[in-house]
PDB file of C-alpha atoms in Angstrom:
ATOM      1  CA  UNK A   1       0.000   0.000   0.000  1.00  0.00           C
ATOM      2  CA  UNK A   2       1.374   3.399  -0.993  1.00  0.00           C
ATOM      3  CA  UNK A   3       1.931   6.172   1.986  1.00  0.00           C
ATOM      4  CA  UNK A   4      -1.020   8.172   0.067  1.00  0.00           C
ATOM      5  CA  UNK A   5      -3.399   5.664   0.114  1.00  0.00           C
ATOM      6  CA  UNK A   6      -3.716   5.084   4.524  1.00  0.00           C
ATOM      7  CA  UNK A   7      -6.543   7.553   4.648  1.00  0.00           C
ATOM      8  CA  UNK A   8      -8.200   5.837   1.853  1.00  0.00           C
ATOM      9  CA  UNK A   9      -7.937   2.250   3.227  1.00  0.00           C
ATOM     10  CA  UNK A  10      -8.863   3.143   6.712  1.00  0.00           C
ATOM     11  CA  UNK A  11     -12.328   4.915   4.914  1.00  0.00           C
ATOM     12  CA  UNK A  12     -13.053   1.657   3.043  1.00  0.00           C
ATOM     13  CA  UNK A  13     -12.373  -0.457   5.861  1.00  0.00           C
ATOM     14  CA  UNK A  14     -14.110   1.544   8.048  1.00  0.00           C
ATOM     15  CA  UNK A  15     -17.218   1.322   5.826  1.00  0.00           C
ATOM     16  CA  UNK A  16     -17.057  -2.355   5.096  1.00  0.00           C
ATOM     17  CA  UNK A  17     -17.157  -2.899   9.167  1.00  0.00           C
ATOM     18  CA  UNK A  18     -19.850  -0.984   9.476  1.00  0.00           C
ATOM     19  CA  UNK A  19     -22.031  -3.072   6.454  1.00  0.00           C
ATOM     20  CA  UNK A  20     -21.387  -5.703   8.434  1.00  0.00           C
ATOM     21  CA  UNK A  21     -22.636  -4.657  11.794  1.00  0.00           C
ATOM     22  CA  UNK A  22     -25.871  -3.325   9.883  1.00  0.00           C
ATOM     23  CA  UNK A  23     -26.291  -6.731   8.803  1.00  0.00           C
ATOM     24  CA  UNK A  24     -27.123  -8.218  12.477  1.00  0.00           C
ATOM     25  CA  UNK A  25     -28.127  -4.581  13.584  1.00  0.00           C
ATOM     26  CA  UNK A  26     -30.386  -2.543  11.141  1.00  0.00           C
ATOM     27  CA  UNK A  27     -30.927   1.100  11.206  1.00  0.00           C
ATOM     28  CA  UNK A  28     -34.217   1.601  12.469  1.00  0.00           C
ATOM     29  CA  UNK A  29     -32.995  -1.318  15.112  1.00  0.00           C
ATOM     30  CA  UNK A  30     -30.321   1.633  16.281  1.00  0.00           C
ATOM     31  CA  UNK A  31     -31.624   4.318  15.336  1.00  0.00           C
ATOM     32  CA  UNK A  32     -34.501   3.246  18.156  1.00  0.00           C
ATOM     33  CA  UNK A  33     -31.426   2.711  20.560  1.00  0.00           C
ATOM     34  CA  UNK A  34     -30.253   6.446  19.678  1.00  0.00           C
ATOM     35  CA  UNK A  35     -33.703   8.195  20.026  1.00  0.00           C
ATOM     36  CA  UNK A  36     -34.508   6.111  23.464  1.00  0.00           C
ATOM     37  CA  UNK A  37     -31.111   7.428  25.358  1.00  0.00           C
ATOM     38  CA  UNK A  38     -30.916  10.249  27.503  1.00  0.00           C
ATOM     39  CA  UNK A  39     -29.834  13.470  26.003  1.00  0.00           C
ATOM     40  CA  UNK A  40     -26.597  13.451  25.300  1.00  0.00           C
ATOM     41  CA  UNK A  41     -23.608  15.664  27.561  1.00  0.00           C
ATOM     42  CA  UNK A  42     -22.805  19.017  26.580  1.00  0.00           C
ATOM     43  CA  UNK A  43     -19.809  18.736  24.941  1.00  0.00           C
ATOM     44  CA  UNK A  44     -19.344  22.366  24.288  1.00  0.00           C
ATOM     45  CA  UNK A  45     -19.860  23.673  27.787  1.00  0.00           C
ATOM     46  CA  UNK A  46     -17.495  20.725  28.868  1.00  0.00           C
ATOM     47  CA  UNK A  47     -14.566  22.534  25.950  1.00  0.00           C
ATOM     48  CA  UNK A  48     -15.257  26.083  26.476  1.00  0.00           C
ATOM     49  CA  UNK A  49     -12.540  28.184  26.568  1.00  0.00           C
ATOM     50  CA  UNK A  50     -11.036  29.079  29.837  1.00  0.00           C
ATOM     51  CA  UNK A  51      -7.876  29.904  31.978  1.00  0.00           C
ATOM     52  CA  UNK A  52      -6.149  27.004  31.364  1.00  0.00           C
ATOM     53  CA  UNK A  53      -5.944  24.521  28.479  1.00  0.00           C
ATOM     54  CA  UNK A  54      -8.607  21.723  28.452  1.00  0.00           C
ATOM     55  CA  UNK A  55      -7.768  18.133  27.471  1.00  0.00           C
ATOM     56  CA  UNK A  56      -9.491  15.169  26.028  1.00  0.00           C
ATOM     57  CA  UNK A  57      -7.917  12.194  27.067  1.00  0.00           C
ATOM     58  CA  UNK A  58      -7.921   9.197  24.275  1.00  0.00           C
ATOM     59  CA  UNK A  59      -7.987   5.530  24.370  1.00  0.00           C
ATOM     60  CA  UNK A  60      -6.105   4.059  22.319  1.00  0.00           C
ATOM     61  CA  UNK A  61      -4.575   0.711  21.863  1.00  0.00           C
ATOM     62  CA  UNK A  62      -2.326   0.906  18.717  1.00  0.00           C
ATOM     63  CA  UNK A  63      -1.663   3.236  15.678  1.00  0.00           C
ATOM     64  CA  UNK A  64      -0.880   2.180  12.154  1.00  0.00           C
ATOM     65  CA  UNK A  65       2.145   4.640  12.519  1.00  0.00           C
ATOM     66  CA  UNK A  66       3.775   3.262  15.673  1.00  0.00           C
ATOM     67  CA  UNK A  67       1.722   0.046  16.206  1.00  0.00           C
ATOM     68  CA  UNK A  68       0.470  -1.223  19.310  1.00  0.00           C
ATOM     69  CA  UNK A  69       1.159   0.884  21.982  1.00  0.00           C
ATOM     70  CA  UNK A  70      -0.849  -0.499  24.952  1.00  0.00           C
ATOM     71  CA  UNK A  71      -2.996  -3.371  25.799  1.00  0.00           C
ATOM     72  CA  UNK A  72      -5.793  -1.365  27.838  1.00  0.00           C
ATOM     73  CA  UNK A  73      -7.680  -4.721  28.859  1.00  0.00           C
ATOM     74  CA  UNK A  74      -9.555  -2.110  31.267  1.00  0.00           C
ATOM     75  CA  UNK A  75     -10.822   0.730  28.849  1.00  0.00           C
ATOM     76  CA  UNK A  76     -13.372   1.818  32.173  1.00  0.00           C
ATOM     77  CA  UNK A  77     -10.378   1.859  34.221  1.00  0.00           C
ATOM     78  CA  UNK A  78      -8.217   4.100  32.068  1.00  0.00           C
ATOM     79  CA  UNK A  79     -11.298   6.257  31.668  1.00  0.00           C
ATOM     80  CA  UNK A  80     -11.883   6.848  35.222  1.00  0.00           C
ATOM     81  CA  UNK A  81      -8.542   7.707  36.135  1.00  0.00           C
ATOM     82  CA  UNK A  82      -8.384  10.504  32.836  1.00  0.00           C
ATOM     83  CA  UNK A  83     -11.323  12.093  34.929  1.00  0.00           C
ATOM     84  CA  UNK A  84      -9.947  11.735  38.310  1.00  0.00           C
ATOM     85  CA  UNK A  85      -7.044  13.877  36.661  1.00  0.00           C
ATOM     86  CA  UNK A  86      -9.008  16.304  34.869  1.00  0.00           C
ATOM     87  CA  UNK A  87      -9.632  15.930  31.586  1.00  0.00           C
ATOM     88  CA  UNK A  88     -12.710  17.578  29.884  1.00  0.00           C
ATOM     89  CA  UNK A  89     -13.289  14.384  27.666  1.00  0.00           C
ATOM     90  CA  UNK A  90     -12.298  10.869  26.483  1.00  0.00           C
ATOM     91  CA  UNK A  91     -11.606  10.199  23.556  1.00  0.00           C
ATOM     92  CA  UNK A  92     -12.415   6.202  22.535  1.00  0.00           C
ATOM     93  CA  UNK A  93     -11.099   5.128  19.383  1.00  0.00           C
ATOM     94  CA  UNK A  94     -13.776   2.728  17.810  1.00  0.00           C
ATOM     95  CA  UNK A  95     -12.188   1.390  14.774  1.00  0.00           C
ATOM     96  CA  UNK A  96     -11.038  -2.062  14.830  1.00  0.00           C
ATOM     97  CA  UNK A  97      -8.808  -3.007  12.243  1.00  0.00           C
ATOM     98  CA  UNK A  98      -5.821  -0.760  12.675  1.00  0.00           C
ATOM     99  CA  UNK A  99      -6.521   0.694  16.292  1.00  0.00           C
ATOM    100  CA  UNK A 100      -7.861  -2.088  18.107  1.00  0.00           C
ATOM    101  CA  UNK A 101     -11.056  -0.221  18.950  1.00  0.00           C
ATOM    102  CA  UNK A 102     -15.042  -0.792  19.787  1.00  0.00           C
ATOM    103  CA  UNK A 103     -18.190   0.287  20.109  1.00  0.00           C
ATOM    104  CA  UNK A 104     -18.112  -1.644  23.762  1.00  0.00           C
ATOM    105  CA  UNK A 105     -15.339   0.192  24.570  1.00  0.00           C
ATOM    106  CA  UNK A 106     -17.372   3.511  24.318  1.00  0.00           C
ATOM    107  CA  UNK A 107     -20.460   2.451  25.462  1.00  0.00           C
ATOM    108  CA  UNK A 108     -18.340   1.216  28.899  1.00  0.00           C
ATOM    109  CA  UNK A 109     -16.593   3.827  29.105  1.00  0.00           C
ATOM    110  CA  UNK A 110     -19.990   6.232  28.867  1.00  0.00           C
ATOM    111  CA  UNK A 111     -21.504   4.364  31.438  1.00  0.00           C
ATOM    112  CA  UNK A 112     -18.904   4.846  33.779  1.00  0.00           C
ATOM    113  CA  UNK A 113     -17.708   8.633  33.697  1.00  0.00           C
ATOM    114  CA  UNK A 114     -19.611  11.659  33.656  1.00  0.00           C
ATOM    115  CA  UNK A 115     -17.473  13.749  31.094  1.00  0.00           C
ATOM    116  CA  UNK A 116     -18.603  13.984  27.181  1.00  0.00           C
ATOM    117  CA  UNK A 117     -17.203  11.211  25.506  1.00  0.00           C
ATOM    118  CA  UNK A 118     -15.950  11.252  21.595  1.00  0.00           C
ATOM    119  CA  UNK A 119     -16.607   8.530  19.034  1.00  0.00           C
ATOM    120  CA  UNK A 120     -13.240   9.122  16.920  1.00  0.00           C
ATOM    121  CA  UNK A 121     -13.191   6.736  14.160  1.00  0.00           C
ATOM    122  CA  UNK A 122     -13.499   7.136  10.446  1.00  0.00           C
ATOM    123  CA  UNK A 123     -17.443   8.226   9.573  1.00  0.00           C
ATOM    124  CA  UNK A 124     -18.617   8.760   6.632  1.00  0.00           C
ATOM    125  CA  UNK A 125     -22.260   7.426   6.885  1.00  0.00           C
ATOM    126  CA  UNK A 126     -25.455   8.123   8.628  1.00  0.00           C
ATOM    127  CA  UNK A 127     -25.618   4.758   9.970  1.00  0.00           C
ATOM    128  CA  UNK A 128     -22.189   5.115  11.884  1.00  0.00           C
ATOM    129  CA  UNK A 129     -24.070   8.662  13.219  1.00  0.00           C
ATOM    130  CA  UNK A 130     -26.966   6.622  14.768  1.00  0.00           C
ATOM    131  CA  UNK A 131     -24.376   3.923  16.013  1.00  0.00           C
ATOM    132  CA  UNK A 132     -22.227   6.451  17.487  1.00  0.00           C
ATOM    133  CA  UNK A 133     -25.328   7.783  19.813  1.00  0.00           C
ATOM    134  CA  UNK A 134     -26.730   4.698  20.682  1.00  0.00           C
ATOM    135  CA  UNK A 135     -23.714   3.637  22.035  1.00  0.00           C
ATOM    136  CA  UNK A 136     -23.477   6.714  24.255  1.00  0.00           C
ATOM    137  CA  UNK A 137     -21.191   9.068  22.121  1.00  0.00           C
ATOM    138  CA  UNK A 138     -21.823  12.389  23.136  1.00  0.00           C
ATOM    139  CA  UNK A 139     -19.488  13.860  20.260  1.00  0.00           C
ATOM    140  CA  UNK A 140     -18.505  12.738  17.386  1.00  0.00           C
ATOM    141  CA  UNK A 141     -15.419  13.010  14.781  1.00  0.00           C
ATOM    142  CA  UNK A 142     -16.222  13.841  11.346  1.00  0.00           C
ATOM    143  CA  UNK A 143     -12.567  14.157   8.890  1.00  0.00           C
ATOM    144  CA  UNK A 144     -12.853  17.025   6.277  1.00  0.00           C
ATOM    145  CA  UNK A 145     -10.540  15.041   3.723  1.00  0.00           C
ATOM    146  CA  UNK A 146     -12.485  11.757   4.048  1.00  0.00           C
ATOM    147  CA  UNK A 147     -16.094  14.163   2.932  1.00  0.00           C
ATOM    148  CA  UNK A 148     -17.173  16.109   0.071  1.00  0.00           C
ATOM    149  CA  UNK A 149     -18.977  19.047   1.050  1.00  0.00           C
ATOM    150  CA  UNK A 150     -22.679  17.940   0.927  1.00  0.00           C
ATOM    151  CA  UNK A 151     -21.977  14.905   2.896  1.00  0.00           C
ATOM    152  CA  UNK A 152     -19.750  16.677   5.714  1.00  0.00           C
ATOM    153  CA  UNK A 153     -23.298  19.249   6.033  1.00  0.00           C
ATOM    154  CA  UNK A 154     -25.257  16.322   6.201  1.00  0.00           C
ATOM    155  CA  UNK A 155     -23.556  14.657   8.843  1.00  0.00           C
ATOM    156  CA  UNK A 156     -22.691  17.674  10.625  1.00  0.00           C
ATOM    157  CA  UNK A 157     -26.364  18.614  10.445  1.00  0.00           C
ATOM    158  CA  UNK A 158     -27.448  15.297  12.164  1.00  0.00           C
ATOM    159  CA  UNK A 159     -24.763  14.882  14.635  1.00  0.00           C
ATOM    160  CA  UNK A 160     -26.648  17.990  15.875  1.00  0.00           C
ATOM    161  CA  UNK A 161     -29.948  17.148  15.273  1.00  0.00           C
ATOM    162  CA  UNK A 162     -29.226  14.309  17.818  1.00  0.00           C
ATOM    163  CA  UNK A 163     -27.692  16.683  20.762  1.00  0.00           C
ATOM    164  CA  UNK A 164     -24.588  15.579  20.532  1.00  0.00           C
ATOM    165  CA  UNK A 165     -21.118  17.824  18.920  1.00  0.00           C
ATOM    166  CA  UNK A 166     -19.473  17.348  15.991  1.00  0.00           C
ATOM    167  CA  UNK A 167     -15.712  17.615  16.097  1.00  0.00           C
ATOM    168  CA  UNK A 168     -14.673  18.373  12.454  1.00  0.00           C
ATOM    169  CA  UNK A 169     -11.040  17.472  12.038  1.00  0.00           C
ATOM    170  CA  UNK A 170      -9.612  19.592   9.414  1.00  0.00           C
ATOM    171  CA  UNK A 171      -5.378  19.773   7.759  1.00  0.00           C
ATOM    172  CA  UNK A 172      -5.378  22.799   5.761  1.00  0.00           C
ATOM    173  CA  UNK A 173      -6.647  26.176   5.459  1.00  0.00           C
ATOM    174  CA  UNK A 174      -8.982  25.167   2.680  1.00  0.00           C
ATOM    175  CA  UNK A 175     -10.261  22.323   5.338  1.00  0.00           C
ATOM    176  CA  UNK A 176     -10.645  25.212   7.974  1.00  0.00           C
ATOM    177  CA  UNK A 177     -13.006  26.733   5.784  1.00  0.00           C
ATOM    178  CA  UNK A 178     -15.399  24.042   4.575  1.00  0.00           C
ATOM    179  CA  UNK A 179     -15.482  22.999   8.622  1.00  0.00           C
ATOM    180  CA  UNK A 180     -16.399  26.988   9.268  1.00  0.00           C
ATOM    181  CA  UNK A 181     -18.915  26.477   6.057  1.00  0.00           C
ATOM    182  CA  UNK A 182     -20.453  23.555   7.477  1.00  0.00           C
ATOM    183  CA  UNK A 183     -21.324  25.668  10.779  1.00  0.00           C
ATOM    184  CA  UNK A 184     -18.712  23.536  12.941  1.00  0.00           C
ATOM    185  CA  UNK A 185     -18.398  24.801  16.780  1.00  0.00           C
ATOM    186  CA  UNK A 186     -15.774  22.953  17.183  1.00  0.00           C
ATOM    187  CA  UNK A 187     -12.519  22.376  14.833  1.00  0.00           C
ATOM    188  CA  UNK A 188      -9.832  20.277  15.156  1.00  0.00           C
ATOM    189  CA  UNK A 189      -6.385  20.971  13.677  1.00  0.00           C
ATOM    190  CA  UNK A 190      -4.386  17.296  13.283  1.00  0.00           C
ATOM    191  CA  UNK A 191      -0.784  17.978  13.166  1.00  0.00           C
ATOM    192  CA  UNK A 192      -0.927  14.095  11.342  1.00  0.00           C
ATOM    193  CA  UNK A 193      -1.179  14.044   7.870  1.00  0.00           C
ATOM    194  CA  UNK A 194      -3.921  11.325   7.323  1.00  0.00           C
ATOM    195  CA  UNK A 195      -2.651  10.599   3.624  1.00  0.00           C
ATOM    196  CA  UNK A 196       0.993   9.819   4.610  1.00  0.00           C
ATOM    197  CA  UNK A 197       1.069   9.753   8.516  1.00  0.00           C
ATOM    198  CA  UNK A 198       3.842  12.745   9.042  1.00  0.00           C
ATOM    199  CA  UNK A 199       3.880  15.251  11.216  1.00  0.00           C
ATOM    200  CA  UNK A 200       4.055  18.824  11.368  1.00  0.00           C
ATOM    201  CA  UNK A 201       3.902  20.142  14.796  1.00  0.00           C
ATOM    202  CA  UNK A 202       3.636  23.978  13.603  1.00  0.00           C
ATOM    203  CA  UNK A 203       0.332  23.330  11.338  1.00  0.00           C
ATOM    204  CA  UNK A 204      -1.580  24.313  14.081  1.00  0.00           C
ATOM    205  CA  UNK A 205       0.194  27.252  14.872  1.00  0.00           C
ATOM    206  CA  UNK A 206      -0.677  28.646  11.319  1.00  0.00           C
ATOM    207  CA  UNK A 207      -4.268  27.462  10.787  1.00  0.00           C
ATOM    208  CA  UNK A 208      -5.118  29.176  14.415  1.00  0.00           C
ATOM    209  CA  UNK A 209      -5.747  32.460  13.274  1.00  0.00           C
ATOM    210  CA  UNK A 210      -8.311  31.381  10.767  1.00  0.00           C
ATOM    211  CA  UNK A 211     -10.347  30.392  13.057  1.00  0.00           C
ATOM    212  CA  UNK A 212     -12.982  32.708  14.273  1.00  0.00           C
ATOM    213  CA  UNK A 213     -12.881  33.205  18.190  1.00  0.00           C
ATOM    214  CA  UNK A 214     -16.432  31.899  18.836  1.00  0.00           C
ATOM    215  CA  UNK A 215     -15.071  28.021  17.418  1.00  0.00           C
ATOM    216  CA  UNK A 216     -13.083  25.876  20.348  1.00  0.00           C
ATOM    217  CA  UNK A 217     -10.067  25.168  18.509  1.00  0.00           C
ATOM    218  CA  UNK A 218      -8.403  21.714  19.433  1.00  0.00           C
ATOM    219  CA  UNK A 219      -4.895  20.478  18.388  1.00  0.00           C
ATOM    220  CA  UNK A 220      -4.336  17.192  17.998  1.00  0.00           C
ATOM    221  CA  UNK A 221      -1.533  14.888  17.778  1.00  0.00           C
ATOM    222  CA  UNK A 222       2.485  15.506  18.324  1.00  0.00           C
ATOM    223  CA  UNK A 223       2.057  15.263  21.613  1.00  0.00           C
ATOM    224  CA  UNK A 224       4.936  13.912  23.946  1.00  0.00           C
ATOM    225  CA  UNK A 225       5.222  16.588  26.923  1.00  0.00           C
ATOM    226  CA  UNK A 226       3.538  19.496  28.526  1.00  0.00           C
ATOM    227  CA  UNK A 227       6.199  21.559  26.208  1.00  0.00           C
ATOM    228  CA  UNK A 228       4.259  20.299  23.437  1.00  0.00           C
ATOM    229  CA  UNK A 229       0.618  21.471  25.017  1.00  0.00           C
ATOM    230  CA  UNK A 230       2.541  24.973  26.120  1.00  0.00           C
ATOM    231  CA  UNK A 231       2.994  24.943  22.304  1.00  0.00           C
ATOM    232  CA  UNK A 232      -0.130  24.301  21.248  1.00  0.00           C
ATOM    233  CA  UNK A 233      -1.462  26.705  23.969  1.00  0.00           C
ATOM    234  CA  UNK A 234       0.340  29.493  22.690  1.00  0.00           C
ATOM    235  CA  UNK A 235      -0.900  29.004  19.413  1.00  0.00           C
ATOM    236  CA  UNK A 236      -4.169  29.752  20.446  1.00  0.00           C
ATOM    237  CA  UNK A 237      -5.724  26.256  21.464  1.00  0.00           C
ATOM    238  CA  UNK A 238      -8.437  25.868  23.773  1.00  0.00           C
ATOM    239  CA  UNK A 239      -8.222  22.198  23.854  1.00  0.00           C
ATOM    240  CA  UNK A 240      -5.695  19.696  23.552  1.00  0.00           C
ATOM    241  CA  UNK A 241      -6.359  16.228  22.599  1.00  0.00           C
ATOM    242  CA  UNK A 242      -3.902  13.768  23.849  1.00  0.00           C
ATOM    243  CA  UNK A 243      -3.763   9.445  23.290  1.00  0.00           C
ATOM    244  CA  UNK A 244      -0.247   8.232  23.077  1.00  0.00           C
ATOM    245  CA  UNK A 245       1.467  10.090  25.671  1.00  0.00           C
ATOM    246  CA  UNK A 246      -0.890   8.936  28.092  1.00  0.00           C
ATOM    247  CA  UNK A 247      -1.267   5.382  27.265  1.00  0.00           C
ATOM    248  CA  UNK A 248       1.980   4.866  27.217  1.00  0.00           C
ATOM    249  CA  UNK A 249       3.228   6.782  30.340  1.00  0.00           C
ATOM    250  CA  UNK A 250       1.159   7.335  34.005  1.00  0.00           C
ATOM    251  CA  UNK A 251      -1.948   8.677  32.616  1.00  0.00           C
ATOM    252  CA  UNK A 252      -2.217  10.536  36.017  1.00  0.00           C
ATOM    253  CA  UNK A 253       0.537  11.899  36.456  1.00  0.00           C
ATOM    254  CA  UNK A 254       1.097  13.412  32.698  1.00  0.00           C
ATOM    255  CA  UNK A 255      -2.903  14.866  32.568  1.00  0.00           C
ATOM    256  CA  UNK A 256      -1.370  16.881  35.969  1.00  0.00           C
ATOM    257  CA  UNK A 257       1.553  18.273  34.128  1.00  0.00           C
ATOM    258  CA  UNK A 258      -0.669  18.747  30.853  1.00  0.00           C
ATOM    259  CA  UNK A 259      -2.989  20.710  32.573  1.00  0.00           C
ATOM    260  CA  UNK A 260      -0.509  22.746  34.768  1.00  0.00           C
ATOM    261  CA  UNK A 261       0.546  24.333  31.358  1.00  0.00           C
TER     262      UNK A 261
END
């Protein structure tokens, strides 16, 4: 597989998982399940800019850049102790092939915190919308380069619809602009190229100021120390979303330092 083709793969495979789950599990079987929960957290109250820098704490087990990276048999446990330290969300990576992620991972995790929780994984389709809430999401991830236009509005527009937030994850000034189109509240700046995995840790730094002050900017990825949030915070971000450095490290002890920035 070429370098330019990960985003691609991880979109099909991502959409051939979810085929099959509709198989056993219909639509109007989960979209039933989304409309019958209780409203969902308020994930932009939980983000909103403030003093200090906010962080969303991720689960993850592995990465097709770096491979596996922990085992997390406990996703609940991990959870609870990102909230004991004082993160503003979790994070909880869904997709299975190359991250190790499910659905019962977020729904546990859901149950047992009180913070907004993220579905990050690769959607593209309504169904994966309704899926995401009836699992407990409270926000979900929506990728500007894996979307044309009219889907990205649709989605956006029911992620909403539903109560929950759409965190639209965006690599470029043009993507800054279709998110802004789009109505996004909040937009995420991914210092990882999804097309060839490389970083650039200064992408955020120059997409910041193109981004109106009412939207809760959020840098992801590059993270390895609080030097690297104190970067990001002087950028301009509100929120900081963090998954290897934690996972791989005292998840306690680094949200402390993260959040002393």
């Amino acid at each position: 597989m070429r370098t330019d083709d990960y985003l691609t793969d991880l979109v099909r495979g991502a959409r051939e998982d979810s085929a099959e789950r509709r198989l056993s599990r219909p639509l109007a079987e989960v979209e039933r399940d989304a409309l019958a929960l209780p409203p969902a957290r308020d994930a932009l109250a939980a983000l909103a800019p403030q003093a200090t820098v906010r962080i969303i704490a991720e689960i993850k087990r592995r990465s097709p850049s770096r491979g596996p990276l922990a085992s997390i048999p406990d996703p609940v446990e991990l959870a609870l102790s990102y909230q004991q330290g004082g993160a503003s969300a979790i994070s909880v990576l869904t997709e299975g092939r190359r991250f190790d992620g499910t659905l019962a991972d977020l729904t546990a995790v859901h149950q047992a915190v009180t913070i907004p929780v993220l579905r990050k994984d690769f959607i593209t389709e309504t169904y994966q919308v309704f899926e995401a809430r009836a699992a407990g999401a409270d926000m979900v991830l929506l990728i500007v380069a894996a979307l044309d236009q009219s889907t990205l509005v649709e989605l956006h527009e029911l992620i909403e619809s539903l109560g929950m937030a759409a965190l639209v994850e965006t690599h470029s000034a043009d993507e800054v602009q279709r998110a802004l189109d789009c109505g996004a509240k909040l937009i995420g700046v991914n210092a990882r190229n999804l097309s060839t995995f490389e970083l650039d840790k200064n992408l955020f730094a120059r997409l910041a100021g193109t981004i109106p002050d009412h939207v809760i900017t959020i840098a992801e990825s590059a993270v390895k120390s609080a030097a690297d949030v104190a970067h990001y915070r002087s950028s301009g971000a509100d929120v900081v979303l963090v998954g290897e450095a934690l996972v791989t490290g005292d998840p306690l002890s680094q949200l402390q330092q993260f959040l002393a920035v």
